[in-house]
GROMACS .gro file of C-alpha atoms in nm:
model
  334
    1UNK     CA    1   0.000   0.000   0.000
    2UNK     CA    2   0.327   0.215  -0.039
    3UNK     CA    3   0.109   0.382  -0.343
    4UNK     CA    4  -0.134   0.538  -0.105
    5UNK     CA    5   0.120   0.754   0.120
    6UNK     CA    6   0.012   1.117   0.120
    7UNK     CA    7  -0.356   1.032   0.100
    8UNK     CA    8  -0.596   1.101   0.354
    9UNK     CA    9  -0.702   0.843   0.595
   10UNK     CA   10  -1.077   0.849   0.481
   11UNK     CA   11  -0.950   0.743   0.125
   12UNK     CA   12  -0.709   0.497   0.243
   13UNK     CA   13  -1.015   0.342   0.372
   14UNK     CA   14  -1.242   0.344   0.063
   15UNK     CA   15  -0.921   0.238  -0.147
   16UNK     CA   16  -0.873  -0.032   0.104
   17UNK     CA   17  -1.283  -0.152   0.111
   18UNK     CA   18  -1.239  -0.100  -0.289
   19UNK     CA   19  -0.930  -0.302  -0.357
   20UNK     CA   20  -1.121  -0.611  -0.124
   21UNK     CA   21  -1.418  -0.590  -0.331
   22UNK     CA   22  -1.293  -0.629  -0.706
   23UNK     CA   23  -1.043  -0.885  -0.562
   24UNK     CA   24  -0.670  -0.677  -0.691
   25UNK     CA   25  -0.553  -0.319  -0.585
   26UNK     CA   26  -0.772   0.009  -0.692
   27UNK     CA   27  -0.542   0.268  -0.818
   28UNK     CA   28  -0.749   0.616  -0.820
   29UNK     CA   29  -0.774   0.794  -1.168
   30UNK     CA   30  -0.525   1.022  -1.074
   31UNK     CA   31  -0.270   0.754  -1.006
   32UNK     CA   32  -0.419   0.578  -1.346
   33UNK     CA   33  -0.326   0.887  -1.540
   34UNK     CA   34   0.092   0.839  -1.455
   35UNK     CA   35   0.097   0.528  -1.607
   36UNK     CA   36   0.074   0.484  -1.983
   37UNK     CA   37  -0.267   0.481  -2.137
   38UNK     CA   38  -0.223   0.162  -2.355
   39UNK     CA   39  -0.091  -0.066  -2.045
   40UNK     CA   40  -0.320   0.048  -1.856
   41UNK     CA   41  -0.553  -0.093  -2.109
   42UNK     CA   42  -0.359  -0.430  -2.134
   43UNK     CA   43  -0.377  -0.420  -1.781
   44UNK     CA   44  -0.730  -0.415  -1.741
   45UNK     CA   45  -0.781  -0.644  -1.990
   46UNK     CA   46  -0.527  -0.878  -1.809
   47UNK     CA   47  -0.698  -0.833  -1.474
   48UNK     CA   48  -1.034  -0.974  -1.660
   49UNK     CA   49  -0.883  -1.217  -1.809
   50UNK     CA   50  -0.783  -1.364  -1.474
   51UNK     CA   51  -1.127  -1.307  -1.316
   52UNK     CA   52  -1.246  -1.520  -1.634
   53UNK     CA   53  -1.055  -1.802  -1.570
   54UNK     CA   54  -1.230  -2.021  -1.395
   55UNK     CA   55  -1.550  -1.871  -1.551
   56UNK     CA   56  -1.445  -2.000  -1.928
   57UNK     CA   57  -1.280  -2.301  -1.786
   58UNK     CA   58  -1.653  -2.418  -1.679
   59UNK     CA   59  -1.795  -2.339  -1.973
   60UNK     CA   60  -1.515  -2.508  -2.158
   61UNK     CA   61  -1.599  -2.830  -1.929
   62UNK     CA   62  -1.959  -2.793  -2.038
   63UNK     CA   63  -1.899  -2.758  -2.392
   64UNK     CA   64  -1.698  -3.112  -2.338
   65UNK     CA   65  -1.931  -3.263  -2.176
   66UNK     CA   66  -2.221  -3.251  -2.434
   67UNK     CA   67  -2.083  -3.490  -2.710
   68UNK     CA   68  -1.784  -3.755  -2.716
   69UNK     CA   69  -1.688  -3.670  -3.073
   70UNK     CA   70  -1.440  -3.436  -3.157
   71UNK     CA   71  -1.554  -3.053  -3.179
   72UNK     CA   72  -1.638  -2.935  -3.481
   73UNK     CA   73  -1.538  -2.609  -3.649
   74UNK     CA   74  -1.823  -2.456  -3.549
   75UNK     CA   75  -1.812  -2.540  -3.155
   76UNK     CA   76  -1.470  -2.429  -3.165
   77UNK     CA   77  -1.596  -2.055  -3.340
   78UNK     CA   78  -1.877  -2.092  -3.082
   79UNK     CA   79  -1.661  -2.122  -2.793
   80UNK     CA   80  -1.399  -1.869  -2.908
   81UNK     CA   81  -1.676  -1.648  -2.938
   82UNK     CA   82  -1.838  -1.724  -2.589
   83UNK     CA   83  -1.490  -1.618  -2.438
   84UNK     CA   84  -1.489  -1.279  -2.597
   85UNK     CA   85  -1.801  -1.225  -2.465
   86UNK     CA   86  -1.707  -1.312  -2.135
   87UNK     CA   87  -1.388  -1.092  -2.161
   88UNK     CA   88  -1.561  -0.795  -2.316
   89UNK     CA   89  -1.872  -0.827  -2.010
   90UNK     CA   90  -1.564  -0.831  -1.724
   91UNK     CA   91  -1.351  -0.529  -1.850
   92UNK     CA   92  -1.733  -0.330  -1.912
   93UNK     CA   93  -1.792  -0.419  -1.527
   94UNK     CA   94  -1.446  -0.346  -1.415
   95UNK     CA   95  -1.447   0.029  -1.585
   96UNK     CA   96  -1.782   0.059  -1.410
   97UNK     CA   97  -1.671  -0.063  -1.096
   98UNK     CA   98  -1.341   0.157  -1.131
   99UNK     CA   99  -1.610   0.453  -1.254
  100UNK     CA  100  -1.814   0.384  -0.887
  101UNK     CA  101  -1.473   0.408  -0.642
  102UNK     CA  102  -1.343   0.722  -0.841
  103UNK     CA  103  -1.697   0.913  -0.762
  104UNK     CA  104  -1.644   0.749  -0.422
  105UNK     CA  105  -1.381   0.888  -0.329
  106UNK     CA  106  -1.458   1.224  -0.502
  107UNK     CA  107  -1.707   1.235  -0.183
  108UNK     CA  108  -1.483   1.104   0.076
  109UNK     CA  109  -1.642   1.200   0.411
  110UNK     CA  110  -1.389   1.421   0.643
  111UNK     CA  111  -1.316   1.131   0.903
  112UNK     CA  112  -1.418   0.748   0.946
  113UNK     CA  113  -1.450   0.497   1.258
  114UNK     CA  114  -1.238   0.278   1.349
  115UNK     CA  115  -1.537   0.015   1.229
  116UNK     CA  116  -1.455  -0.161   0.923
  117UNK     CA  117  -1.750  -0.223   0.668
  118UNK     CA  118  -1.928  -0.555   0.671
  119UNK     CA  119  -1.826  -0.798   0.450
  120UNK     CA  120  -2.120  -0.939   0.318
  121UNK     CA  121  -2.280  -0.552   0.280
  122UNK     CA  122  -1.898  -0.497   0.058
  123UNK     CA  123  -1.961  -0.794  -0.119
  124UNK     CA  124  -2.307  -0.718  -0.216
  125UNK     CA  125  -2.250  -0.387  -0.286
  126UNK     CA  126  -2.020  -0.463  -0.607
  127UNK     CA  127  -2.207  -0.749  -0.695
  128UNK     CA  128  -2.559  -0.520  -0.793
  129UNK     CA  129  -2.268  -0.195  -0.884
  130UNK     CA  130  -2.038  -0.367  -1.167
  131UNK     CA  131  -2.366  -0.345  -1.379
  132UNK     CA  132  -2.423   0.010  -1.335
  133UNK     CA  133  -2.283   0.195  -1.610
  134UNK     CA  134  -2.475   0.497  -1.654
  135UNK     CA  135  -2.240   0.833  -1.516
  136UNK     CA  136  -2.558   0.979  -1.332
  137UNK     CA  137  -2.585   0.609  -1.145
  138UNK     CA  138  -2.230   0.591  -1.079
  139UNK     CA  139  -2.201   0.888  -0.870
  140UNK     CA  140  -2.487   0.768  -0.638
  141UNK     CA  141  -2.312   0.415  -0.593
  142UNK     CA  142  -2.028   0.609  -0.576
  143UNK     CA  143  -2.174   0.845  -0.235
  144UNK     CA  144  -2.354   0.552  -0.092
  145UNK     CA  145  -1.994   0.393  -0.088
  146UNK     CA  146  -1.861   0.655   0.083
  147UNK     CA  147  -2.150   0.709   0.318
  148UNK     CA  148  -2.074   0.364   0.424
  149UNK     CA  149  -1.787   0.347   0.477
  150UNK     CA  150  -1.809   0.659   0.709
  151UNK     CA  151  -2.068   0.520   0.901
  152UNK     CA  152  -2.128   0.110   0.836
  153UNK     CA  153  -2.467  -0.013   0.837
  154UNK     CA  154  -2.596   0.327   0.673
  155UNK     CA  155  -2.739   0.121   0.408
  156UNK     CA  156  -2.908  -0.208   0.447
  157UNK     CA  157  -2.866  -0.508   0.173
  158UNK     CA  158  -3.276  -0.454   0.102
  159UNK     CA  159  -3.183  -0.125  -0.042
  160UNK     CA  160  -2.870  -0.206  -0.256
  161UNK     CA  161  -3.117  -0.462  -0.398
  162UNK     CA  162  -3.377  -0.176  -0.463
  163UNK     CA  163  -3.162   0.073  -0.601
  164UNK     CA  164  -3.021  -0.193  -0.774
  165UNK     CA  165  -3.318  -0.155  -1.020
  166UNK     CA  166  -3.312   0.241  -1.038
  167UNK     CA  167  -3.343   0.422  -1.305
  168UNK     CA  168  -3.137   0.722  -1.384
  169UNK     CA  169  -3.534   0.901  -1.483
  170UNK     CA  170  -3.632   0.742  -1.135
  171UNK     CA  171  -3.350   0.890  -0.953
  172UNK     CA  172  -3.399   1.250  -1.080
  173UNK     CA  173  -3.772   1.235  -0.985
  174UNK     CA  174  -3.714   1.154  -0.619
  175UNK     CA  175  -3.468   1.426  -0.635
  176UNK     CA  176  -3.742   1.640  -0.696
  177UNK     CA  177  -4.011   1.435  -0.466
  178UNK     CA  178  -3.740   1.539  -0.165
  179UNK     CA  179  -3.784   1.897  -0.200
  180UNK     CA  180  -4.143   1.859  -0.035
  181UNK     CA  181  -4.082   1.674   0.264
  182UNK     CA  182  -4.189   1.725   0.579
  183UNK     CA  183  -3.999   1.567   0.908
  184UNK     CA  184  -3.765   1.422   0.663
  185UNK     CA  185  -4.055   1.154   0.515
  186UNK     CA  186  -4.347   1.279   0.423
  187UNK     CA  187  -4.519   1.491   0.105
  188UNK     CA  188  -4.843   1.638   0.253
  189UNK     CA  189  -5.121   1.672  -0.004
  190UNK     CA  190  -5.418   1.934   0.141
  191UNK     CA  191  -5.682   1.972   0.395
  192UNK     CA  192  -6.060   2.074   0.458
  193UNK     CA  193  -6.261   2.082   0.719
  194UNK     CA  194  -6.468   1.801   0.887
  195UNK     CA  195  -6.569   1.982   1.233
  196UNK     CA  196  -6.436   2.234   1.478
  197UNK     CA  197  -6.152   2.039   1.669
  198UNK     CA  198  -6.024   1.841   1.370
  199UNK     CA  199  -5.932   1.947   1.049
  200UNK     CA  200  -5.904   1.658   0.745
  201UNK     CA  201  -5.783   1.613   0.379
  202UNK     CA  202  -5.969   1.564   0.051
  203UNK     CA  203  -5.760   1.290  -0.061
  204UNK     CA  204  -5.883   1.439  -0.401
  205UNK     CA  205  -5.714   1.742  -0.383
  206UNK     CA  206  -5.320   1.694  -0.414
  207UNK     CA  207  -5.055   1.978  -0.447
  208UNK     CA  208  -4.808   1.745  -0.433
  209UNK     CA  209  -4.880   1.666  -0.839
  210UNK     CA  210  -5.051   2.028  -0.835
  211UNK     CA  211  -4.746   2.229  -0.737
  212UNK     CA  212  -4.495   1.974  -0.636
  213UNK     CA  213  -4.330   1.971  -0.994
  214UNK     CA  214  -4.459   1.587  -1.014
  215UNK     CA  215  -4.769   1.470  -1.176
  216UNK     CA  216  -4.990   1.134  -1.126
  217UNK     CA  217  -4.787   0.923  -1.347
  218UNK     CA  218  -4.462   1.017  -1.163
  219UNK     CA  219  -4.568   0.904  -0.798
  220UNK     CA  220  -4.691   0.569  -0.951
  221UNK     CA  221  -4.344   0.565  -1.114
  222UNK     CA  222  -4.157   0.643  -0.738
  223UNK     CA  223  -4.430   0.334  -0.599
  224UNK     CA  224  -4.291   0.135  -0.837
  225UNK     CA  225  -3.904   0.164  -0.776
  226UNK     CA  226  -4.040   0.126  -0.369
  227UNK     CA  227  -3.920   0.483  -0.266
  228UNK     CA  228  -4.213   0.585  -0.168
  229UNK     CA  229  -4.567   0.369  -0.011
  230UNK     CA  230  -4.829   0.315  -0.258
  231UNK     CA  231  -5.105   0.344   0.022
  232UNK     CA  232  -5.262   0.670   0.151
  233UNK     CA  233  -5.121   0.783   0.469
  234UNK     CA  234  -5.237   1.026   0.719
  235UNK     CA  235  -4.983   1.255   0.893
  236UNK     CA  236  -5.200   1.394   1.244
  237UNK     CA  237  -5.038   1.755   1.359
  238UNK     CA  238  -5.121   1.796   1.766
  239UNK     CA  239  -5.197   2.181   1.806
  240UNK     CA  240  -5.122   2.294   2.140
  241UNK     CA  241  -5.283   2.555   2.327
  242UNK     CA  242  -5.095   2.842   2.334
  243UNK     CA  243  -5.315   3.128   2.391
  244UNK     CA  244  -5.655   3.182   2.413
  245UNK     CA  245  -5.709   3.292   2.109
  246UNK     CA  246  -5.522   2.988   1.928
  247UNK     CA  247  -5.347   2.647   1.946
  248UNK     CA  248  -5.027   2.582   1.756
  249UNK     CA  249  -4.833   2.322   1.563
  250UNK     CA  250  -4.494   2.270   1.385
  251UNK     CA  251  -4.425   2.095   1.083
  252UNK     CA  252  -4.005   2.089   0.982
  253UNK     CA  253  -3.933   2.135   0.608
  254UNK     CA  254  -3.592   2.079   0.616
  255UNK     CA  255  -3.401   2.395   0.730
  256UNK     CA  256  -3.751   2.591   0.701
  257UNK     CA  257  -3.979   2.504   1.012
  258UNK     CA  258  -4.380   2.574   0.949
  259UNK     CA  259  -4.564   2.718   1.208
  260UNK     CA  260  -4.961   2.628   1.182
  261UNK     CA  261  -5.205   2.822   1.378
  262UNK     CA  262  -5.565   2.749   1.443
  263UNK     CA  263  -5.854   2.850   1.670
  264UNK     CA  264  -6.019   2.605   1.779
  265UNK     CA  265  -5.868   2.241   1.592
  266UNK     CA  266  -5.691   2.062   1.799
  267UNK     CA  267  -5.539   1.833   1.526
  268UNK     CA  268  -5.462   1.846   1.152
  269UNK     CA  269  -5.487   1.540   0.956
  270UNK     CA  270  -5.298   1.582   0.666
  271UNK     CA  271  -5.305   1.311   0.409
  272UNK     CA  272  -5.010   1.233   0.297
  273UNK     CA  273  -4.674   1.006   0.081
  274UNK     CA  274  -4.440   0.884   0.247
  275UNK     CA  275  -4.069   0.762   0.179
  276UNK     CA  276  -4.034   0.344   0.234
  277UNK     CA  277  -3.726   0.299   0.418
  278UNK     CA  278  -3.512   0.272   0.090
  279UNK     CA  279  -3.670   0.610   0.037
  280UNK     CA  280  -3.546   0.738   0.357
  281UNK     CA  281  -3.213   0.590   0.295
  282UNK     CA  282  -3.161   0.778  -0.030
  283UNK     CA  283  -3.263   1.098   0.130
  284UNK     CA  284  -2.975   1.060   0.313
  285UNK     CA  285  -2.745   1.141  -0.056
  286UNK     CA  286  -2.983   1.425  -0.162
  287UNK     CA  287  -2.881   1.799   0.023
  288UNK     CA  288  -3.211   1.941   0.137
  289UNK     CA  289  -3.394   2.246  -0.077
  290UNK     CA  290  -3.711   2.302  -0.008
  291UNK     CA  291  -3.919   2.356  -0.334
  292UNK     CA  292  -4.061   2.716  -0.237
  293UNK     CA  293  -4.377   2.712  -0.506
  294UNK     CA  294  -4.495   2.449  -0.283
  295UNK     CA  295  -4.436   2.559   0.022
  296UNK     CA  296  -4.644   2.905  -0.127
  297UNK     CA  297  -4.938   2.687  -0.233
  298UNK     CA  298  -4.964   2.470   0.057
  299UNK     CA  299  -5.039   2.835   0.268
  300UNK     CA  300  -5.242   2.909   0.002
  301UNK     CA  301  -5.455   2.647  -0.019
  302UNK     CA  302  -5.528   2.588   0.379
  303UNK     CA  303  -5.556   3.000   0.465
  304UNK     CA  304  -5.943   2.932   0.320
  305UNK     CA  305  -5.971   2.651   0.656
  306UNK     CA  306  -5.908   2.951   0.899
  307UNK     CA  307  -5.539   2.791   0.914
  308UNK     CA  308  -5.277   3.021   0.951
  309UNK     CA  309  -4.905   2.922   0.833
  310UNK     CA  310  -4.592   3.108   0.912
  311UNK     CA  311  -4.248   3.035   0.767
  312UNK     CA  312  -3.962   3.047   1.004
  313UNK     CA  313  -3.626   2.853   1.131
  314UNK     CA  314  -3.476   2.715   1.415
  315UNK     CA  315  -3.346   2.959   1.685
  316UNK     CA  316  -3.088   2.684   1.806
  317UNK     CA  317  -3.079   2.325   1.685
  318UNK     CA  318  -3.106   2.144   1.955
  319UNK     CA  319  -3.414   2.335   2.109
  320UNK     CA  320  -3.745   2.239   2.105
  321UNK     CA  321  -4.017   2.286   1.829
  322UNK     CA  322  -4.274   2.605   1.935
  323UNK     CA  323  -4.064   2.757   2.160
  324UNK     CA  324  -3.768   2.765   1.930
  325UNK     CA  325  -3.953   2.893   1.648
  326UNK     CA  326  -3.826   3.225   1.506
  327UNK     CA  327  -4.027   3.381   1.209
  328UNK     CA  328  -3.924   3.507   0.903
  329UNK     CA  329  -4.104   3.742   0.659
  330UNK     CA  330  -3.971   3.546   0.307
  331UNK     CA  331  -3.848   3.265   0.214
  332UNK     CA  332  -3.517   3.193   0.134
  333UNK     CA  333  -3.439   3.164  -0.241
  334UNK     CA  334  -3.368   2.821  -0.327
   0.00000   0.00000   0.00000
């Protein structure tokens, strides 16, 4: 590991998890780049060569094991052309593979733990990534990597399977889905009234395709790739009495913290989508930006209800929710 003096000790680490998962040292792009471009090549195809050798000599034994008589012409051609296949599939995975620990280590985290990452999660993790071979895919693989390795069991083996299956079209709409959540997991849709102390949603009514940037056909999309439940949910918000005058809830939106003020209600059942625990596990790649049409029609739409909304942030993060409420006259731009 003489190679890997003068790097920092996070990417020591994801070289290190790297280099155990394709089975022969991971040299970073950068070191890639020193060495001539055409051994490199030969190199790579050397390295799946080897990988294929006990592949092709299995299917060699197969091919033997069909007929006594000699092999004809044809076999042979058939065969060659089998192992070209085979050779061409291994270097296509090990570029991709390669591809994955460059964007890796691109978004090396600051520090890691001591704890190494699980062997099986390592294992399975290259097994469903030396297919992915689409740039916008790579760079995910590449932070959920890295967000392993800084903190092991970040991602469970469920979710590698499920994002196995991702689309890069999938990926880009839960991008957007993650700009209306509230507490981190839900997309509220909107509410009307039902009587005095409790206020509920017309699951008809639905700002999340309205004004969300996302239409019907994109949340059965997300319910497909399981990043989000297919079932209505309802999301209850306790008002407190705070005055006598009104009661008072919080909903967070990220960095933005909604204040919702009401007379008389007690509780507002918003219905609601929320993130499956793949979901949740994404969310934790994607940087947080509220989507501020949204946010604008959501006060819009429950002002009518005698609800009251206020935009605001955190006084100090580790405070409570009404208390620590601090108002703010606009919101930020996003």
């Amino acid at each position: 590991m003489d190679d890997l003096l003068g790097l920092s000790k996070p990417a020591e680490k994801i070289i290190e998890v790297v280099s155990a998962g394709i089975g022969t040292l991971y040299r970073p792009r950068a070191m890639r780049k020193e060495a001539d471009a055409k051994a490199y090549e030969i190199l790579k195809i050397g390295e799946a060569n080897r990988k294929n050798a006990l592949e092709e000599r299995k299917a060699e034994a197969q091919m033997l094991m069909l007929t006594d008589q000699a092999m004809t012409p044809e076999m042979l051609a058939l065969a060659e052309r089998a192992k070209q296949r085979l050779l061409h599939r291994e270097v296509k995975r090990q570029a991709n593979l390669e591809a994955i620990a460059d964007y890796a280590l691109a978004h090396a985290p600051l520090e890691v733990p001591e704890t190494d990452v699980n062997p099986q999660w390592r294992d399975r993790f290259f097994q469903h990534a030396e297919d992915v071979s689409l740039e916008e895919l790579q760079e995910i693989w590449g932070k959920i990597l890295s967000k392993e390795v800084s903190k092991p069991g970040t991602f469970s083996l469920r979710t590698l399977e499920i994002l196995s299956n991702l689309s890069a079209t999938e990926a880009q709409l839960f991008e957007r889905f993650s700009r209306l959540l509230v507490f981190g997991r839900f997309a509220l849709k909107i509410l009307v009234p039902i009587n005095p102390h409790t206020l509920d949603f017309d699951f008809e009514t639905d700002i999340v395709q309205s004004d969300g940037d996302l239409n019907f056909e994109h949340i059965i999309q997300l319910q497909h790739a399981n990043l989000i439940h297919a079932a209505d949910l309802s999301l209850p918000i306790q008002l407190d009495q705070r005055s006598e005058a009104e009661r008072v809830g919080i909903l967070r939106f990220n960095d933005i913290w909604l204040r919702l003020r009401h007379q008389t209600a007690t509780v507002l059942n918003f219905g609601a989508y929320r993130t499956t625990q793949a979901g949740e596990e994404l969310l934790k790649l994607i940087p947080p930006r509220p989507n501020k049409k949204y946010l604008t029609a959501l006060k819009t739409h429950i002002k009518p209800q005698g609800v009251t909304l206020d935009y605001g942030v955190a006084i100090t993060p580790a405070g409570g929710l009404i208390g620590n409420f601090r108002e703010i006259e606009e919101l930020p731009e996003e």
